Amino acid sequence: MSRNLVLGAVLSAVFVLAALISFAWVPYDVTQMDITNKIKPPSPAHPLGTDHFGRDILSMIMVGARTSIAVALVAVGIGMGLGVPLGLAAAAKKGGWLDELIMRANDLVFAFPSLLIAIMITAVFGASAINAIIAIGIFNIPVFARLTRSGALSLWTRDFVLAARVAGKGATRISVEHILPNVTNLLIVQGTIQFSLGILAEAGLSYVGLGAQPPTPSWGRMLADSQTMVSFAPHMALFPGLAILLTVLGLNLMGDGLRDRFDPKLQRARQ
Amino acid sequence: MNFRKIGTAAALTALLAGAAQARDEVIVGLQLEPPHLDPTSAAAGAIDSVLYANVFEGLTRFMSDGSITPGLAESWDISEDGLVYTFKLRSGVTFHDGTTLDAGDVKFSLDRARAEDSQNAQKALFADIDTVEVVDPQTVRVTLSQPNGSFLFNMAWGDAVIVAPESIDGIKQTPIGTGAFKFSDWVQGDRIELVKNPDYWGDPAKLESATFKFISDPTAAFAAVMAEDVHVFSAFPAPENLPQFEADPRFQVLVGSTEGETILSTNNKMPPFDNVKVRQALAHAIDRQAIIDGAMFGYGTPIGTHFAPHNPDYVDLTEMSAYDPEKSKALLAEAGFPDGFTTTLKLPPPSYARRGGEIIAAQLREVGIQTEITNLEWPQWLEEVFRGKDFGLTIVSHTEPADINIYARPDYYFQYDNPAFQELMTTLNNTTEPDERSELLQQAQRMISEDYVNGYLFQLAALSVANVKVQGLWANAPTQATDLTGVYWQD
């Protein structure tokens, strides 16, 4: 196994674990304010210090991980759930009107700046984690649709697909039984990358106040709140910033590692 | 060779020019940019922040301590019955376009403000005026329909400044007033420039020019002051940064009082807030000191009613709504909400509202009241909350001076409808005797405090940062203004 893969998996696992643990236990209640203890630097009682309301930053990051991961995960789910079938359908009807329709619709979504549309969606339907998920999810659809289509197109010319056709299988069955299993690797790699982008997008939306609303902790809003205090309380910005950085780095390394592992060409080169 | 010398000389000249220039110009940072430049036709305080006292003047004017002194009116006589005010105007006053100020301009301004189709945001100031007559070019007589003890005070407001019929059409882009500064340029989204008015009737401005720069982001405001891009930042938006300025010998921090009663505004018509027990429970659930410390980093004075603590008539009623979560829970149970309820909390942009809102939400959660927080920009807030009255709770600072009379308006956004209070305000308006007025004002403060109309949080502090050499700034903010007429650079 490559070093990237291990390092990435460990980093990602740390934050997933932190999120999972937070359901059962956090050092301090994140909705509990303690104004007299505000903006304290790291100490044994608060390993990462406290924020401007006296809340424990470690607990906030743990619960914030939950928000980030949930938003990114569901967004990737939306992208895969809709993008993959669309991609498979487009590939099956290559050159037909359905292919054209799906792919041009994808181009349309791709042509919009994603964050701008996310801001528009949250401005129209209100700022919340759910709307952030939808906004980010919509932009995952074309990514997965294109990837699936290109992967599937090369598979459609292969002998085993031809064999299936000769055996009388329809396009839908071939797509599901023969094409899909063979593009899964691609999807997993892309899913990991999109997952990290989802975390970034959620942090970005929360930073401008359009993601999860208070009191739900979110890494992006923690950064926004700390902005005017960076000069005298750097820990308030440093730790949520590090959390975003390490999670995204971890997921990207993992995606890279997975690609190396799955890619037959690279595997052959290694042997 | 020579190029270098020329370059050095040019740089040196520029440097010297810069140094010389710095002594007679000042750059003031403000958070909000005015929507247009007519103080007599908009509610936006940002207009007064730039133009009040600098470009526009009224018959009377506010001083830094909130007192009223003669402005364009040199003196006045009040008839025995308190109905007729005869203002004697200063002579030799000209508008910036060269036209002279006379009684006709005063009549025009007052009639325009109180007209049926007037766009004035504070029409109530002029409601008691019956007629305005021109006696001679230097004298104007105002007859009231009923005595109004605060008429001279009303005439000092930014909404009551004197404008000229000759220049009224372009006032929103090119304001023409009588002040010590003339409007020079407005680069929208960036700055407004004023220059000294050489023909000013009073003590001329000590500065040659003044620039107002609009910086809405608190972090950018901090950076601009630190880099000395602005010499003064009036109403600095991030109180957490003030200790750093205080510790820096380049800056002075001015902490004064404002007329801003910061309140947890409650929709008195919306159940369950139509029940006084629920409102009382709300009041006891709030820990004011935690809000002042957490949202304003300690700047602010707790209040228990809608009145400024620096006012001599202020009554300290904070005990009426002392922090007592147990009592709050008991009151909620009595009102029929033993498990609390859920309501909305809509927050405008200032940090007192955004941060204060998070703290209040946490405090209300302690007693079982759940709040859904929505962050709104000012235009949305004005639309949804102020005009649409679609809110449960909101936090806002009422910066108008002596504005307890808003409680006599049942259609005002928090919708407090109490005939006894309305009658009290009518009596107050008809009373000119100072002691009686003081008594009535105290009665009014008690009445709204006992009715727990809104959650009374704190009096907003006036927080400004300035270069240590800039002198003559207002520390207090009796009205929204950045009076630069007395500002100068100390050597």
XYZ file of C-alpha atoms in Angstrom, chain A:
271
model
C 0.000 0.000 0.000
C 1.311 3.443 -0.849
C 2.382 5.875 1.810
C -0.103 8.461 0.503
C -2.960 6.086 0.934
C -2.021 5.208 4.501
C -1.394 8.803 5.548
C -4.576 10.005 3.877
C -6.665 7.236 5.364
C -5.303 7.898 8.844
C -5.945 11.650 8.623
C -9.475 11.164 7.314
C -10.164 8.470 9.875
C -9.139 10.783 12.720
C -11.821 13.291 11.781
C -14.479 10.717 11.019
C -13.724 9.162 14.378
C -13.885 12.552 16.099
C -17.286 13.119 14.520
C -18.518 9.694 15.581
C -17.228 10.049 19.136
C -18.940 13.441 19.415
C -22.317 11.707 19.226
C -21.533 9.868 22.442
C -19.205 12.226 24.231
C -17.631 15.687 23.919
C -15.409 17.374 26.508
C -17.882 20.274 26.891
C -21.406 21.015 25.708
C -21.048 23.211 22.625
C -24.301 25.063 23.213
C -23.170 26.028 26.702
C -21.572 29.461 26.807
C -19.179 30.534 29.510
C -18.521 34.211 28.859
C -16.204 34.636 31.847
C -13.836 32.104 30.249
C -13.843 33.581 26.763
C -10.820 33.624 24.426
C -8.566 31.519 26.618
C -5.458 30.061 24.972
C -4.946 26.280 25.071
C -4.696 24.888 28.593
C -5.071 21.449 30.212
C -8.780 22.143 30.805
C -9.316 23.289 27.215
C -6.617 21.621 25.061
C -7.414 23.897 22.091
C -8.540 26.912 24.103
C -11.939 28.596 24.163
C -13.709 30.859 21.672
C -15.253 34.312 22.094
C -18.245 32.851 23.947
C -16.115 30.669 26.204
C -16.989 27.469 24.341
C -14.418 24.696 24.158
C -12.792 24.722 20.710
C -11.942 21.002 20.771
C -15.608 20.161 21.341
C -16.637 22.633 18.643
C -14.255 21.026 16.147
C -15.515 17.552 17.011
C -19.155 18.514 16.559
C -18.238 20.689 13.565
C -16.668 17.633 11.929
C -20.108 16.079 12.077
C -21.606 18.981 10.126
C -18.810 19.002 7.561
C -18.803 15.266 7.004
C -22.575 14.970 6.898
C -22.916 17.801 4.369
C -20.104 16.511 2.166
C -21.251 12.904 2.372
C -24.835 13.609 1.428
C -23.710 15.980 -1.312
C -21.507 13.258 -2.805
C -24.428 10.856 -2.404
C -26.670 13.175 -4.401
C -24.004 13.565 -7.062
C -23.427 9.836 -7.386
C -27.057 8.848 -7.041
C -28.121 11.054 -9.922
C -24.883 11.467 -11.880
C -24.003 7.797 -12.279
C -27.345 6.641 -13.773
C -27.312 9.659 -16.076
C -23.782 8.861 -17.185
C -24.630 5.201 -17.773
C -27.712 6.133 -19.765
C -25.794 8.615 -21.867
C -23.101 6.057 -22.645
C -25.659 3.384 -23.519
C -27.328 5.718 -26.020
C -24.112 7.244 -27.299
C -24.784 9.802 -29.988
C -28.528 9.601 -29.516
C -30.785 12.422 -28.419
C -30.764 11.204 -24.801
C -26.983 11.368 -24.689
C -27.060 14.861 -26.144
C -29.731 16.005 -23.727
C -27.973 14.678 -20.649
C -24.531 15.867 -21.564
C -25.627 19.346 -22.677
C -27.616 19.725 -19.446
C -24.447 18.751 -17.620
C -22.469 21.362 -19.537
C -25.057 23.905 -18.514
C -24.652 23.138 -14.821
C -20.878 23.048 -15.225
C -20.889 26.451 -16.874
C -22.223 28.154 -13.753
C -19.747 29.153 -11.056
C -20.678 26.663 -8.362
C -20.291 28.867 -5.311
C -22.363 31.595 -6.915
C -25.245 29.208 -7.491
C -24.867 27.893 -3.967
C -25.173 31.461 -2.688
C -28.224 31.966 -4.893
C -29.923 28.820 -3.636
C -29.321 29.697 -0.003
C -30.401 33.295 -0.604
C -33.689 32.174 -2.129
C -34.514 29.235 0.129
C -32.801 30.484 3.270
C -29.463 29.632 4.786
C -29.302 26.177 6.322
C -27.226 23.039 6.245
C -29.881 21.287 4.140
C -29.788 23.945 1.440
C -26.010 23.885 1.495
C -26.142 20.130 0.906
C -28.502 20.545 -2.035
C -26.427 23.335 -3.543
C -23.183 21.376 -3.276
C -24.885 18.148 -4.345
C -26.225 19.623 -7.580
C -22.721 20.479 -8.668
C -21.546 16.955 -8.047
C -24.019 15.542 -10.548
C -22.224 16.543 -13.781
C -18.872 15.486 -12.358
C -20.075 11.956 -11.823
C -22.160 11.883 -14.999
C -19.196 12.787 -17.189
C -16.844 10.435 -15.436
C -19.285 7.536 -15.662
C -20.019 8.224 -19.308
C -16.380 8.355 -20.361
C -15.561 5.251 -18.345
C -18.567 3.429 -19.723
C -17.914 4.398 -23.331
C -14.590 2.605 -23.392
C -16.192 -0.428 -21.784
C -18.978 -0.624 -24.349
C -16.447 -1.532 -27.046
C -14.968 -4.385 -25.022
C -15.485 -8.025 -25.892
C -17.258 -9.021 -22.694
C -19.921 -6.397 -23.347
C -20.266 -7.646 -26.891
C -20.676 -11.118 -25.490
C -23.432 -9.921 -23.189
C -25.183 -8.292 -26.103
C -24.928 -11.416 -28.145
C -26.440 -13.260 -25.196
C -29.433 -10.962 -25.592
C -29.054 -8.642 -22.626
C -30.647 -5.208 -22.931
C -28.795 -1.919 -22.533
C -30.058 -1.412 -18.990
C -28.949 -4.827 -17.794
C -25.560 -4.505 -19.436
C -25.091 -1.082 -17.843
C -25.958 -2.334 -14.398
C -24.365 -5.779 -14.502
C -21.258 -5.215 -16.595
C -20.476 -1.530 -16.939
C -21.197 -0.261 -13.429
C -18.966 -2.759 -11.589
C -16.108 -1.799 -13.859
C -16.376 1.946 -13.285
C -16.685 1.616 -9.491
C -12.975 2.180 -9.003
C -13.162 5.439 -10.881
C -16.171 6.479 -8.863
C -14.531 5.737 -5.535
C -11.502 7.820 -6.422
C -13.617 10.693 -7.697
C -15.954 10.349 -4.729
C -13.073 10.872 -2.338
C -11.969 14.003 -4.176
C -15.534 15.349 -4.345
C -15.918 14.608 -0.670
C -12.972 16.838 0.154
C -14.310 19.538 -2.162
C -17.661 19.242 -0.392
C -15.986 19.884 2.940
C -14.297 22.950 1.496
C -17.548 24.182 -0.020
C -19.420 23.727 3.247
C -16.713 25.624 5.102
C -16.878 28.368 2.475
C -20.641 28.697 2.655
C -20.618 28.707 6.444
C -17.865 31.289 6.389
C -20.103 33.716 4.528
C -23.015 32.781 6.797
C -24.928 30.605 4.338
C -24.216 27.179 5.760
C -25.267 25.611 9.044
C -26.827 28.244 11.297
C -25.901 28.865 14.919
C -25.876 27.200 17.376
C -24.795 24.241 15.162
C -20.984 24.479 15.154
C -19.315 24.583 11.770
C -15.648 24.973 10.896
C -16.287 27.711 8.372
C -18.240 29.822 10.827
C -15.644 29.299 13.520
C -13.136 30.834 11.109
C -15.456 33.724 10.319
C -16.074 34.404 14.009
C -12.385 34.419 14.775
C -11.524 36.796 11.970
C -11.368 40.047 13.932
C -9.575 38.310 16.782
C -6.732 36.674 14.860
C -4.280 39.341 15.940
C -4.684 38.609 19.645
C -6.229 35.118 19.751
C -4.633 33.163 16.892
C -5.719 29.822 18.382
C -9.341 30.633 17.528
C -8.548 30.633 13.811
C -5.672 28.180 13.827
C -7.496 25.066 15.007
C -10.604 25.133 12.829
C -8.304 26.132 9.960
C -6.068 23.153 10.646
C -9.092 20.883 10.868
C -10.207 21.925 7.377
C -6.677 21.698 6.009
C -5.919 18.261 7.431
C -9.240 16.727 6.450
C -9.016 17.993 2.893
C -5.375 16.992 2.655
C -6.162 13.555 4.063
C -8.995 12.963 1.604
C -6.921 14.120 -1.346
C -4.012 11.908 -0.388
C -6.412 9.046 0.011
C -7.963 9.724 -3.381
C -4.519 9.837 -4.923
C -3.494 6.641 -3.213
C -6.665 4.883 -4.299
C -6.172 5.974 -7.889
C -2.627 4.621 -7.882
C -3.908 1.390 -6.501
C -6.791 0.952 -8.878
C -5.169 2.195 -12.031
C -3.999 -0.888 -13.972
C -1.451 1.106 -15.935
C 0.266 2.372 -12.842
C 0.117 -1.058 -11.270
C 1.820 -2.570 -14.256
C 4.469 0.111 -14.085
C 5.114 -0.731 -10.480
C 5.597 -4.415 -11.122
